[in-house]
Amino acid sequence: DRLEKLSPNRYALICEGCSRADQLRAFDADYGWFPVGELKEGARGSGEFDGVDVAAKVTARYNWHFTCFPHGAKFMNFIENHDIAQTEGRSRRNARWDKGAQEQALVWIFTQDGMPMLFHGNEFGEAAAFSNFVRKPIDWTRAETPAGRERLAFVKKLIALRRTYPALTAAQGEDGVKPLRVSAKGVTACVRRGRGVKDVLVVQNWTSRAVRLTIPKQDAFAGRMLELEPYGWIVEELPDLAVCDGRGALQTGGAAWL
């Protein structure tokens, strides 16, 4: 209340936790902690999100946020934060997950409900150890390596998607996201929407295998057969199409639709 009196509407407070009461009064947003932000160690070094079923966690988190948080609640999404990247007992996810898994996680934080946060070199694939208690500056020379430049280009394309498709940022919670049930295991799908903007379909294959699925009948994109490469994803705003084949190359055209 005192901050509001001193400087009305000129600040935002983000809660590091994720409690249903946080945004009733005190905070403007919570840490999203979903889906990849909350993953623990699991099967270390598996390459595929430490062996965790990310798709199942995405679906569960949609339901939890929609039913337990205030209407229009806001979240900050991330791959890592200072706790997850902490050196004690953990290695950086850029070192542990394979390239496709890392990129799929980035797609999620840039296309889903909430604000994307890049932590300590995520934008160029920083894999060096991090500690809250020892000052270790970001190694920016990695950004000039071929892998670093490729990652930066990928992140810039995701930023461009948010600017191109207003539905990705137009609304929060149920007003901005309609989850879709799909039969393919390891795949999530939703429609991003908002008042006065075109709906956008987002489908993600969270696995290292190719999948084929049909969009559910209850949606405007119904009946279309989609094939996704390992870690493939698609973002579509009718009548325009943006397709990623899982190798980091943003393309135009309907090559993924069957």
PDB file of C-alpha atoms in Angstrom:
ATOM      1  CA  ASP A   1       0.000   0.000   0.000  1.00  0.00           C
ATOM      2  CA  ARG A   2       2.823   2.418   0.823  1.00  0.00           C
ATOM      3  CA  LEU A   3       4.549   1.739  -2.506  1.00  0.00           C
ATOM      4  CA  GLU A   4       1.305   2.360  -4.354  1.00  0.00           C
ATOM      5  CA  LYS A   5       0.915   5.710  -2.637  1.00  0.00           C
ATOM      6  CA  LEU A   6       4.507   6.725  -3.399  1.00  0.00           C
ATOM      7  CA  SER A   7       4.489   5.673  -7.058  1.00  0.00           C
ATOM      8  CA  PRO A   8       1.128   4.493  -8.393  1.00  0.00           C
ATOM      9  CA  ASN A   9       1.284   1.898 -11.184  1.00  0.00           C
ATOM     10  CA  ARG A  10       5.053   2.291 -11.664  1.00  0.00           C
ATOM     11  CA  TYR A  11       6.315  -0.932 -10.147  1.00  0.00           C
ATOM     12  CA  ALA A  12       5.665  -4.666 -10.199  1.00  0.00           C
ATOM     13  CA  LEU A  13       6.310  -7.129  -7.390  1.00  0.00           C
ATOM     14  CA  ILE A  14       7.004 -10.758  -8.310  1.00  0.00           C
ATOM     15  CA  CYS A  15       6.709 -13.459  -5.652  1.00  0.00           C
ATOM     16  CA  GLU A  16       9.400 -16.146  -5.720  1.00  0.00           C
ATOM     17  CA  GLY A  17       6.874 -18.639  -4.439  1.00  0.00           C
ATOM     18  CA  CYS A  18       3.663 -19.823  -6.049  1.00  0.00           C
ATOM     19  CA  SER A  19       0.750 -19.585  -3.623  1.00  0.00           C
ATOM     20  CA  ARG A  20      -2.887 -19.053  -4.477  1.00  0.00           C
ATOM     21  CA  ALA A  21      -3.066 -16.027  -2.140  1.00  0.00           C
ATOM     22  CA  ASP A  22       0.001 -14.172  -3.468  1.00  0.00           C
ATOM     23  CA  GLN A  23      -1.782 -12.112  -6.109  1.00  0.00           C
ATOM     24  CA  LEU A  24      -4.887 -11.281  -4.127  1.00  0.00           C
ATOM     25  CA  ARG A  25      -3.193  -8.155  -2.842  1.00  0.00           C
ATOM     26  CA  ALA A  26       0.557  -8.185  -2.268  1.00  0.00           C
ATOM     27  CA  PHE A  27       2.086  -9.319  -5.586  1.00  0.00           C
ATOM     28  CA  ASP A  28       1.582  -8.684  -9.285  1.00  0.00           C
ATOM     29  CA  ALA A  29       2.921 -12.070 -10.453  1.00  0.00           C
ATOM     30  CA  ASP A  30       4.321 -15.381  -9.213  1.00  0.00           C
ATOM     31  CA  TYR A  31       7.163 -17.605 -10.299  1.00  0.00           C
ATOM     32  CA  GLY A  32       5.523 -19.961 -12.752  1.00  0.00           C
ATOM     33  CA  TRP A  33       7.486 -23.055 -11.700  1.00  0.00           C
ATOM     34  CA  PHE A  34       5.897 -24.990 -14.528  1.00  0.00           C
ATOM     35  CA  PRO A  35       6.514 -27.185 -16.303  1.00  0.00           C
ATOM     36  CA  VAL A  36      10.321 -27.221 -16.508  1.00  0.00           C
ATOM     37  CA  GLY A  37      10.915 -24.751 -13.710  1.00  0.00           C
ATOM     38  CA  GLU A  38       9.909 -27.235 -11.028  1.00  0.00           C
ATOM     39  CA  LEU A  39      11.645 -30.395 -12.237  1.00  0.00           C
ATOM     40  CA  LYS A  40      13.994 -32.046  -9.776  1.00  0.00           C
ATOM     41  CA  GLU A  41      17.017 -34.147 -10.590  1.00  0.00           C
ATOM     42  CA  GLY A  42      15.257 -37.353 -11.645  1.00  0.00           C
ATOM     43  CA  ALA A  43      17.319 -39.615 -13.909  1.00  0.00           C
ATOM     44  CA  ARG A  44      20.357 -37.417 -14.313  1.00  0.00           C
ATOM     45  CA  GLY A  45      21.922 -37.133 -17.718  1.00  0.00           C
ATOM     46  CA  SER A  46      19.076 -38.807 -19.627  1.00  0.00           C
ATOM     47  CA  GLY A  47      18.961 -35.885 -22.048  1.00  0.00           C
ATOM     48  CA  GLU A  48      15.172 -35.939 -22.162  1.00  0.00           C
ATOM     49  CA  PHE A  49      14.289 -33.668 -19.235  1.00  0.00           C
ATOM     50  CA  ASP A  50      15.924 -35.977 -16.697  1.00  0.00           C
ATOM     51  CA  GLY A  51      13.391 -38.697 -17.476  1.00  0.00           C
ATOM     52  CA  VAL A  52      10.411 -36.602 -16.312  1.00  0.00           C
ATOM     53  CA  ASP A  53       7.100 -36.632 -18.240  1.00  0.00           C
ATOM     54  CA  VAL A  54       6.945 -32.896 -18.939  1.00  0.00           C
ATOM     55  CA  ALA A  55       3.737 -33.121 -20.981  1.00  0.00           C
ATOM     56  CA  ALA A  56       1.864 -34.560 -17.998  1.00  0.00           C
ATOM     57  CA  LYS A  57       3.195 -31.779 -15.776  1.00  0.00           C
ATOM     58  CA  VAL A  58       2.114 -29.095 -18.258  1.00  0.00           C
ATOM     59  CA  THR A  59      -1.440 -30.444 -18.255  1.00  0.00           C
ATOM     60  CA  ALA A  60      -1.561 -30.729 -14.466  1.00  0.00           C
ATOM     61  CA  ARG A  61      -0.290 -27.185 -14.041  1.00  0.00           C
ATOM     62  CA  TYR A  62      -2.915 -25.750 -16.380  1.00  0.00           C
ATOM     63  CA  ASN A  63      -5.635 -27.307 -14.238  1.00  0.00           C
ATOM     64  CA  TRP A  64      -4.041 -26.165 -10.973  1.00  0.00           C
ATOM     65  CA  HIS A  65      -3.524 -22.571 -12.052  1.00  0.00           C
ATOM     66  CA  PHE A  66      -7.001 -22.221 -13.521  1.00  0.00           C
ATOM     67  CA  THR A  67      -8.776 -23.637 -10.481  1.00  0.00           C
ATOM     68  CA  CYS A  68      -6.641 -22.373  -7.583  1.00  0.00           C
ATOM     69  CA  PHE A  69      -5.427 -18.886  -8.566  1.00  0.00           C
ATOM     70  CA  PRO A  70      -7.322 -15.601  -8.990  1.00  0.00           C
ATOM     71  CA  HIS A  71      -8.820 -14.947 -12.408  1.00  0.00           C
ATOM     72  CA  GLY A  72      -6.170 -13.355 -14.624  1.00  0.00           C
ATOM     73  CA  ALA A  73      -3.239 -14.295 -12.377  1.00  0.00           C
ATOM     74  CA  LYS A  74       0.186 -13.696 -13.950  1.00  0.00           C
ATOM     75  CA  PHE A  75       3.286 -15.906 -13.926  1.00  0.00           C
ATOM     76  CA  MET A  76       6.950 -15.660 -14.880  1.00  0.00           C
ATOM     77  CA  ASN A  77       8.158 -18.759 -16.754  1.00  0.00           C
ATOM     78  CA  PHE A  78      11.751 -19.974 -16.881  1.00  0.00           C
ATOM     79  CA  ILE A  79      14.054 -22.911 -17.512  1.00  0.00           C
ATOM     80  CA  GLU A  80      16.307 -22.131 -14.554  1.00  0.00           C
ATOM     81  CA  ASN A  81      16.530 -19.635 -11.749  1.00  0.00           C
ATOM     82  CA  HIS A  82      19.142 -19.094  -9.051  1.00  0.00           C
ATOM     83  CA  ASP A  83      17.892 -22.087  -7.032  1.00  0.00           C
ATOM     84  CA  ILE A  84      17.711 -24.570  -9.907  1.00  0.00           C
ATOM     85  CA  ALA A  85      21.105 -23.550 -11.327  1.00  0.00           C
ATOM     86  CA  GLN A  86      22.783 -23.673  -7.921  1.00  0.00           C
ATOM     87  CA  THR A  87      25.958 -25.789  -8.002  1.00  0.00           C
ATOM     88  CA  GLU A  88      25.210 -27.732  -4.817  1.00  0.00           C
ATOM     89  CA  GLY A  89      23.948 -31.067  -6.140  1.00  0.00           C
ATOM     90  CA  ARG A  90      22.886 -29.788  -9.550  1.00  0.00           C
ATOM     91  CA  SER A  91      24.457 -29.188 -12.931  1.00  0.00           C
ATOM     92  CA  ARG A  92      23.159 -26.641 -15.401  1.00  0.00           C
ATOM     93  CA  ARG A  93      20.343 -27.853 -17.600  1.00  0.00           C
ATOM     94  CA  ASN A  94      22.193 -26.552 -20.637  1.00  0.00           C
ATOM     95  CA  ALA A  95      24.868 -29.126 -19.776  1.00  0.00           C
ATOM     96  CA  ARG A  96      22.505 -31.941 -18.830  1.00  0.00           C
ATOM     97  CA  TRP A  97      19.671 -31.832 -21.365  1.00  0.00           C
ATOM     98  CA  ASP A  98      20.219 -32.454 -25.044  1.00  0.00           C
ATOM     99  CA  LYS A  99      19.855 -29.599 -27.543  1.00  0.00           C
ATOM    100  CA  GLY A 100      16.319 -30.500 -28.619  1.00  0.00           C
ATOM    101  CA  ALA A 101      15.069 -30.631 -25.027  1.00  0.00           C
ATOM    102  CA  GLN A 102      16.607 -27.243 -24.248  1.00  0.00           C
ATOM    103  CA  GLU A 103      14.989 -25.648 -27.286  1.00  0.00           C
ATOM    104  CA  GLN A 104      11.600 -27.166 -26.504  1.00  0.00           C
ATOM    105  CA  ALA A 105      11.745 -25.652 -23.033  1.00  0.00           C
ATOM    106  CA  LEU A 106      12.549 -22.259 -24.566  1.00  0.00           C
ATOM    107  CA  VAL A 107       9.591 -22.580 -26.929  1.00  0.00           C
ATOM    108  CA  TRP A 108       7.367 -23.155 -23.923  1.00  0.00           C
ATOM    109  CA  ILE A 109       8.441 -20.098 -21.931  1.00  0.00           C
ATOM    110  CA  PHE A 110       7.989 -17.841 -24.977  1.00  0.00           C
ATOM    111  CA  THR A 111       4.625 -19.176 -26.213  1.00  0.00           C
ATOM    112  CA  GLN A 112       2.736 -20.000 -23.030  1.00  0.00           C
ATOM    113  CA  ASP A 113       0.768 -17.969 -20.527  1.00  0.00           C
ATOM    114  CA  GLY A 114       3.113 -15.615 -18.683  1.00  0.00           C
ATOM    115  CA  MET A 115       6.340 -13.651 -18.982  1.00  0.00           C
ATOM    116  CA  PRO A 116       9.504 -15.405 -20.226  1.00  0.00           C
ATOM    117  CA  MET A 117      12.658 -15.098 -18.098  1.00  0.00           C
ATOM    118  CA  LEU A 118      16.139 -15.981 -19.353  1.00  0.00           C
ATOM    119  CA  PHE A 119      18.548 -16.715 -16.507  1.00  0.00           C
ATOM    120  CA  HIS A 120      22.324 -16.310 -16.477  1.00  0.00           C
ATOM    121  CA  GLY A 121      23.173 -17.148 -20.073  1.00  0.00           C
ATOM    122  CA  ASN A 122      20.163 -19.275 -21.076  1.00  0.00           C
ATOM    123  CA  GLU A 123      19.979 -17.162 -24.219  1.00  0.00           C
ATOM    124  CA  PHE A 124      23.260 -18.583 -25.551  1.00  0.00           C
ATOM    125  CA  GLY A 125      23.371 -21.949 -23.774  1.00  0.00           C
ATOM    126  CA  GLU A 126      25.603 -21.162 -20.797  1.00  0.00           C
ATOM    127  CA  ALA A 127      26.572 -24.450 -19.157  1.00  0.00           C
ATOM    128  CA  ALA A 128      29.184 -23.309 -16.611  1.00  0.00           C
ATOM    129  CA  ALA A 129      28.479 -23.923 -12.933  1.00  0.00           C
ATOM    130  CA  PHE A 130      26.548 -21.266 -11.015  1.00  0.00           C
ATOM    131  CA  SER A 131      26.564 -20.503  -7.300  1.00  0.00           C
ATOM    132  CA  ASN A 132      24.551 -18.133  -5.142  1.00  0.00           C
ATOM    133  CA  PHE A 133      27.508 -17.788  -2.800  1.00  0.00           C
ATOM    134  CA  VAL A 134      30.506 -17.459  -5.133  1.00  0.00           C
ATOM    135  CA  ARG A 135      30.648 -14.692  -7.694  1.00  0.00           C
ATOM    136  CA  LYS A 136      30.932 -16.339 -11.116  1.00  0.00           C
ATOM    137  CA  PRO A 137      30.291 -13.929 -13.974  1.00  0.00           C
ATOM    138  CA  ILE A 138      28.652 -15.089 -17.194  1.00  0.00           C
ATOM    139  CA  ASP A 139      31.168 -16.346 -19.744  1.00  0.00           C
ATOM    140  CA  TRP A 140      30.086 -14.169 -22.667  1.00  0.00           C
ATOM    141  CA  THR A 141      32.735 -15.693 -24.948  1.00  0.00           C
ATOM    142  CA  ARG A 142      30.422 -18.703 -25.312  1.00  0.00           C
ATOM    143  CA  ALA A 143      27.933 -16.427 -27.068  1.00  0.00           C
ATOM    144  CA  GLU A 144      30.484 -16.036 -29.883  1.00  0.00           C
ATOM    145  CA  THR A 145      30.890 -19.776 -30.468  1.00  0.00           C
ATOM    146  CA  PRO A 146      28.907 -21.478 -33.292  1.00  0.00           C
ATOM    147  CA  ALA A 147      26.606 -23.129 -30.717  1.00  0.00           C
ATOM    148  CA  GLY A 148      26.155 -19.861 -28.850  1.00  0.00           C
ATOM    149  CA  ARG A 149      25.298 -17.924 -31.999  1.00  0.00           C
ATOM    150  CA  GLU A 150      22.828 -20.619 -33.038  1.00  0.00           C
ATOM    151  CA  ARG A 151      21.080 -20.442 -29.659  1.00  0.00           C
ATOM    152  CA  LEU A 152      20.920 -16.640 -29.760  1.00  0.00           C
ATOM    153  CA  ALA A 153      19.360 -16.782 -33.223  1.00  0.00           C
ATOM    154  CA  PHE A 154      16.796 -19.306 -31.953  1.00  0.00           C
ATOM    155  CA  VAL A 155      15.838 -17.096 -29.010  1.00  0.00           C
ATOM    156  CA  LYS A 156      15.493 -14.062 -31.290  1.00  0.00           C
ATOM    157  CA  LYS A 157      13.060 -16.026 -33.463  1.00  0.00           C
ATOM    158  CA  LEU A 158      10.970 -16.878 -30.410  1.00  0.00           C
ATOM    159  CA  ILE A 159      10.924 -13.203 -29.418  1.00  0.00           C
ATOM    160  CA  ALA A 160       9.757 -12.404 -32.942  1.00  0.00           C
ATOM    161  CA  LEU A 161       6.875 -14.892 -32.552  1.00  0.00           C
ATOM    162  CA  ARG A 162       5.606 -13.028 -29.472  1.00  0.00           C
ATOM    163  CA  ARG A 163       5.688  -9.795 -31.430  1.00  0.00           C
ATOM    164  CA  THR A 164       4.048 -11.318 -34.500  1.00  0.00           C
ATOM    165  CA  TYR A 165       1.129 -13.087 -32.817  1.00  0.00           C
ATOM    166  CA  PRO A 166      -0.810 -10.838 -30.368  1.00  0.00           C
ATOM    167  CA  ALA A 167      -2.670 -13.819 -28.861  1.00  0.00           C
ATOM    168  CA  LEU A 168       0.579 -14.960 -27.184  1.00  0.00           C
ATOM    169  CA  THR A 169       0.495 -11.901 -24.919  1.00  0.00           C
ATOM    170  CA  ALA A 170      -3.111 -10.657 -25.067  1.00  0.00           C
ATOM    171  CA  ALA A 171      -4.618 -12.330 -21.992  1.00  0.00           C
ATOM    172  CA  GLN A 172      -3.804 -14.396 -18.913  1.00  0.00           C
ATOM    173  CA  GLY A 173      -5.277 -17.573 -17.436  1.00  0.00           C
ATOM    174  CA  GLU A 174      -8.467 -19.017 -18.900  1.00  0.00           C
ATOM    175  CA  ASP A 175      -8.981 -15.847 -20.928  1.00  0.00           C
ATOM    176  CA  GLY A 176      -5.699 -16.484 -22.746  1.00  0.00           C
ATOM    177  CA  VAL A 177      -5.255 -20.261 -22.806  1.00  0.00           C
ATOM    178  CA  LYS A 178      -7.503 -23.136 -23.842  1.00  0.00           C
ATOM    179  CA  PRO A 179      -5.742 -26.493 -23.272  1.00  0.00           C
ATOM    180  CA  LEU A 180      -6.570 -29.245 -25.791  1.00  0.00           C
ATOM    181  CA  ARG A 181      -6.644 -32.973 -25.084  1.00  0.00           C
ATOM    182  CA  VAL A 182      -4.477 -34.940 -27.503  1.00  0.00           C
ATOM    183  CA  SER A 183      -3.995 -38.693 -27.655  1.00  0.00           C
ATOM    184  CA  ALA A 184      -0.277 -38.663 -28.506  1.00  0.00           C
ATOM    185  CA  LYS A 185       1.817 -39.322 -25.398  1.00  0.00           C
ATOM    186  CA  GLY A 186       4.391 -36.658 -24.611  1.00  0.00           C
ATOM    187  CA  VAL A 187       2.590 -33.942 -26.592  1.00  0.00           C
ATOM    188  CA  THR A 188       0.776 -30.835 -25.344  1.00  0.00           C
ATOM    189  CA  ALA A 189      -1.535 -28.556 -27.289  1.00  0.00           C
ATOM    190  CA  CYS A 190      -3.404 -25.385 -26.510  1.00  0.00           C
ATOM    191  CA  VAL A 191      -5.051 -22.408 -28.176  1.00  0.00           C
ATOM    192  CA  ARG A 192      -3.765 -18.971 -27.150  1.00  0.00           C
ATOM    193  CA  ARG A 193      -6.458 -16.335 -27.485  1.00  0.00           C
ATOM    194  CA  GLY A 194      -7.572 -12.870 -26.515  1.00  0.00           C
ATOM    195  CA  ARG A 195     -10.295 -10.351 -27.220  1.00  0.00           C
ATOM    196  CA  GLY A 196      -9.984  -8.853 -30.678  1.00  0.00           C
ATOM    197  CA  VAL A 197      -7.054 -11.048 -31.815  1.00  0.00           C
ATOM    198  CA  LYS A 198      -6.813 -14.241 -33.870  1.00  0.00           C
ATOM    199  CA  ASP A 199      -6.508 -17.545 -32.053  1.00  0.00           C
ATOM    200  CA  VAL A 200      -3.091 -19.202 -32.147  1.00  0.00           C
ATOM    201  CA  LEU A 201      -2.544 -22.953 -31.944  1.00  0.00           C
ATOM    202  CA  VAL A 202       0.572 -24.138 -30.046  1.00  0.00           C
ATOM    203  CA  VAL A 203       1.557 -27.816 -30.171  1.00  0.00           C
ATOM    204  CA  GLN A 204       4.753 -29.205 -28.615  1.00  0.00           C
ATOM    205  CA  ASN A 205       6.358 -32.633 -28.795  1.00  0.00           C
ATOM    206  CA  TRP A 206       8.299 -33.000 -25.540  1.00  0.00           C
ATOM    207  CA  THR A 207       9.922 -36.299 -26.570  1.00  0.00           C
ATOM    208  CA  SER A 208      12.893 -37.419 -28.647  1.00  0.00           C
ATOM    209  CA  ARG A 209      10.690 -39.420 -31.015  1.00  0.00           C
ATOM    210  CA  ALA A 210       8.500 -38.364 -33.933  1.00  0.00           C
ATOM    211  CA  VAL A 211       4.738 -38.289 -33.272  1.00  0.00           C
ATOM    212  CA  ARG A 212       1.555 -38.011 -35.292  1.00  0.00           C
ATOM    213  CA  LEU A 213      -1.734 -36.675 -33.920  1.00  0.00           C
ATOM    214  CA  THR A 214      -5.099 -35.189 -34.879  1.00  0.00           C
ATOM    215  CA  ILE A 215      -6.327 -31.904 -33.411  1.00  0.00           C
ATOM    216  CA  PRO A 216      -9.461 -32.509 -31.251  1.00  0.00           C
ATOM    217  CA  LYS A 217     -12.890 -31.999 -32.814  1.00  0.00           C
ATOM    218  CA  GLN A 218     -14.037 -29.387 -30.311  1.00  0.00           C
ATOM    219  CA  ASP A 219     -11.554 -26.828 -31.585  1.00  0.00           C
ATOM    220  CA  ALA A 220     -11.494 -24.544 -34.633  1.00  0.00           C
ATOM    221  CA  PHE A 221      -8.383 -26.386 -35.868  1.00  0.00           C
ATOM    222  CA  ALA A 222     -10.269 -29.687 -35.598  1.00  0.00           C
ATOM    223  CA  GLY A 223      -9.590 -32.749 -37.683  1.00  0.00           C
ATOM    224  CA  ARG A 224      -6.189 -31.735 -39.015  1.00  0.00           C
ATOM    225  CA  MET A 225      -3.496 -34.405 -38.897  1.00  0.00           C
ATOM    226  CA  LEU A 226      -0.146 -33.153 -37.621  1.00  0.00           C
ATOM    227  CA  GLU A 227       3.254 -34.818 -37.692  1.00  0.00           C
ATOM    228  CA  LEU A 228       6.004 -33.523 -35.413  1.00  0.00           C
ATOM    229  CA  GLU A 229       9.691 -34.377 -35.529  1.00  0.00           C
ATOM    230  CA  PRO A 230      11.526 -35.180 -32.266  1.00  0.00           C
ATOM    231  CA  TYR A 231      11.116 -32.093 -30.070  1.00  0.00           C
ATOM    232  CA  GLY A 232       9.143 -30.527 -32.909  1.00  0.00           C
ATOM    233  CA  TRP A 233       6.658 -27.734 -32.340  1.00  0.00           C
ATOM    234  CA  ILE A 234       4.212 -25.635 -34.269  1.00  0.00           C
ATOM    235  CA  VAL A 235       2.676 -22.195 -33.746  1.00  0.00           C
ATOM    236  CA  GLU A 236      -0.157 -21.316 -36.093  1.00  0.00           C
ATOM    237  CA  GLU A 237      -2.367 -18.280 -36.452  1.00  0.00           C
ATOM    238  CA  LEU A 238      -4.820 -18.780 -39.264  1.00  0.00           C
ATOM    239  CA  PRO A 239      -4.243 -18.112 -42.071  1.00  0.00           C
ATOM    240  CA  ASP A 240      -0.493 -17.707 -41.399  1.00  0.00           C
ATOM    241  CA  LEU A 241       1.750 -20.564 -40.369  1.00  0.00           C
ATOM    242  CA  ALA A 242       5.085 -20.781 -38.563  1.00  0.00           C
ATOM    243  CA  VAL A 243       6.627 -24.226 -38.263  1.00  0.00           C
ATOM    244  CA  CYS A 244       9.693 -25.457 -36.401  1.00  0.00           C
ATOM    245  CA  ASP A 245      10.966 -28.891 -37.347  1.00  0.00           C
ATOM    246  CA  GLY A 246      12.805 -29.479 -34.048  1.00  0.00           C
ATOM    247  CA  ARG A 247      16.196 -28.451 -35.446  1.00  0.00           C
ATOM    248  CA  GLY A 248      15.890 -24.765 -34.589  1.00  0.00           C
ATOM    249  CA  ALA A 249      15.034 -23.564 -38.115  1.00  0.00           C
ATOM    250  CA  LEU A 250      11.900 -21.449 -38.271  1.00  0.00           C
ATOM    251  CA  GLN A 251      10.123 -22.087 -41.554  1.00  0.00           C
ATOM    252  CA  THR A 252       6.956 -20.934 -43.298  1.00  0.00           C
ATOM    253  CA  GLY A 253       4.495 -23.223 -44.988  1.00  0.00           C
ATOM    254  CA  GLY A 254       2.418 -26.252 -44.046  1.00  0.00           C
ATOM    255  CA  ALA A 255       5.030 -28.989 -44.307  1.00  0.00           C
ATOM    256  CA  ALA A 256       4.129 -30.493 -40.918  1.00  0.00           C
ATOM    257  CA  TRP A 257       0.430 -30.898 -41.727  1.00  0.00           C
ATOM    258  CA  LEU A 258      -0.704 -34.136 -43.366  1.00  0.00           C
TER     259      LEU A 258
END
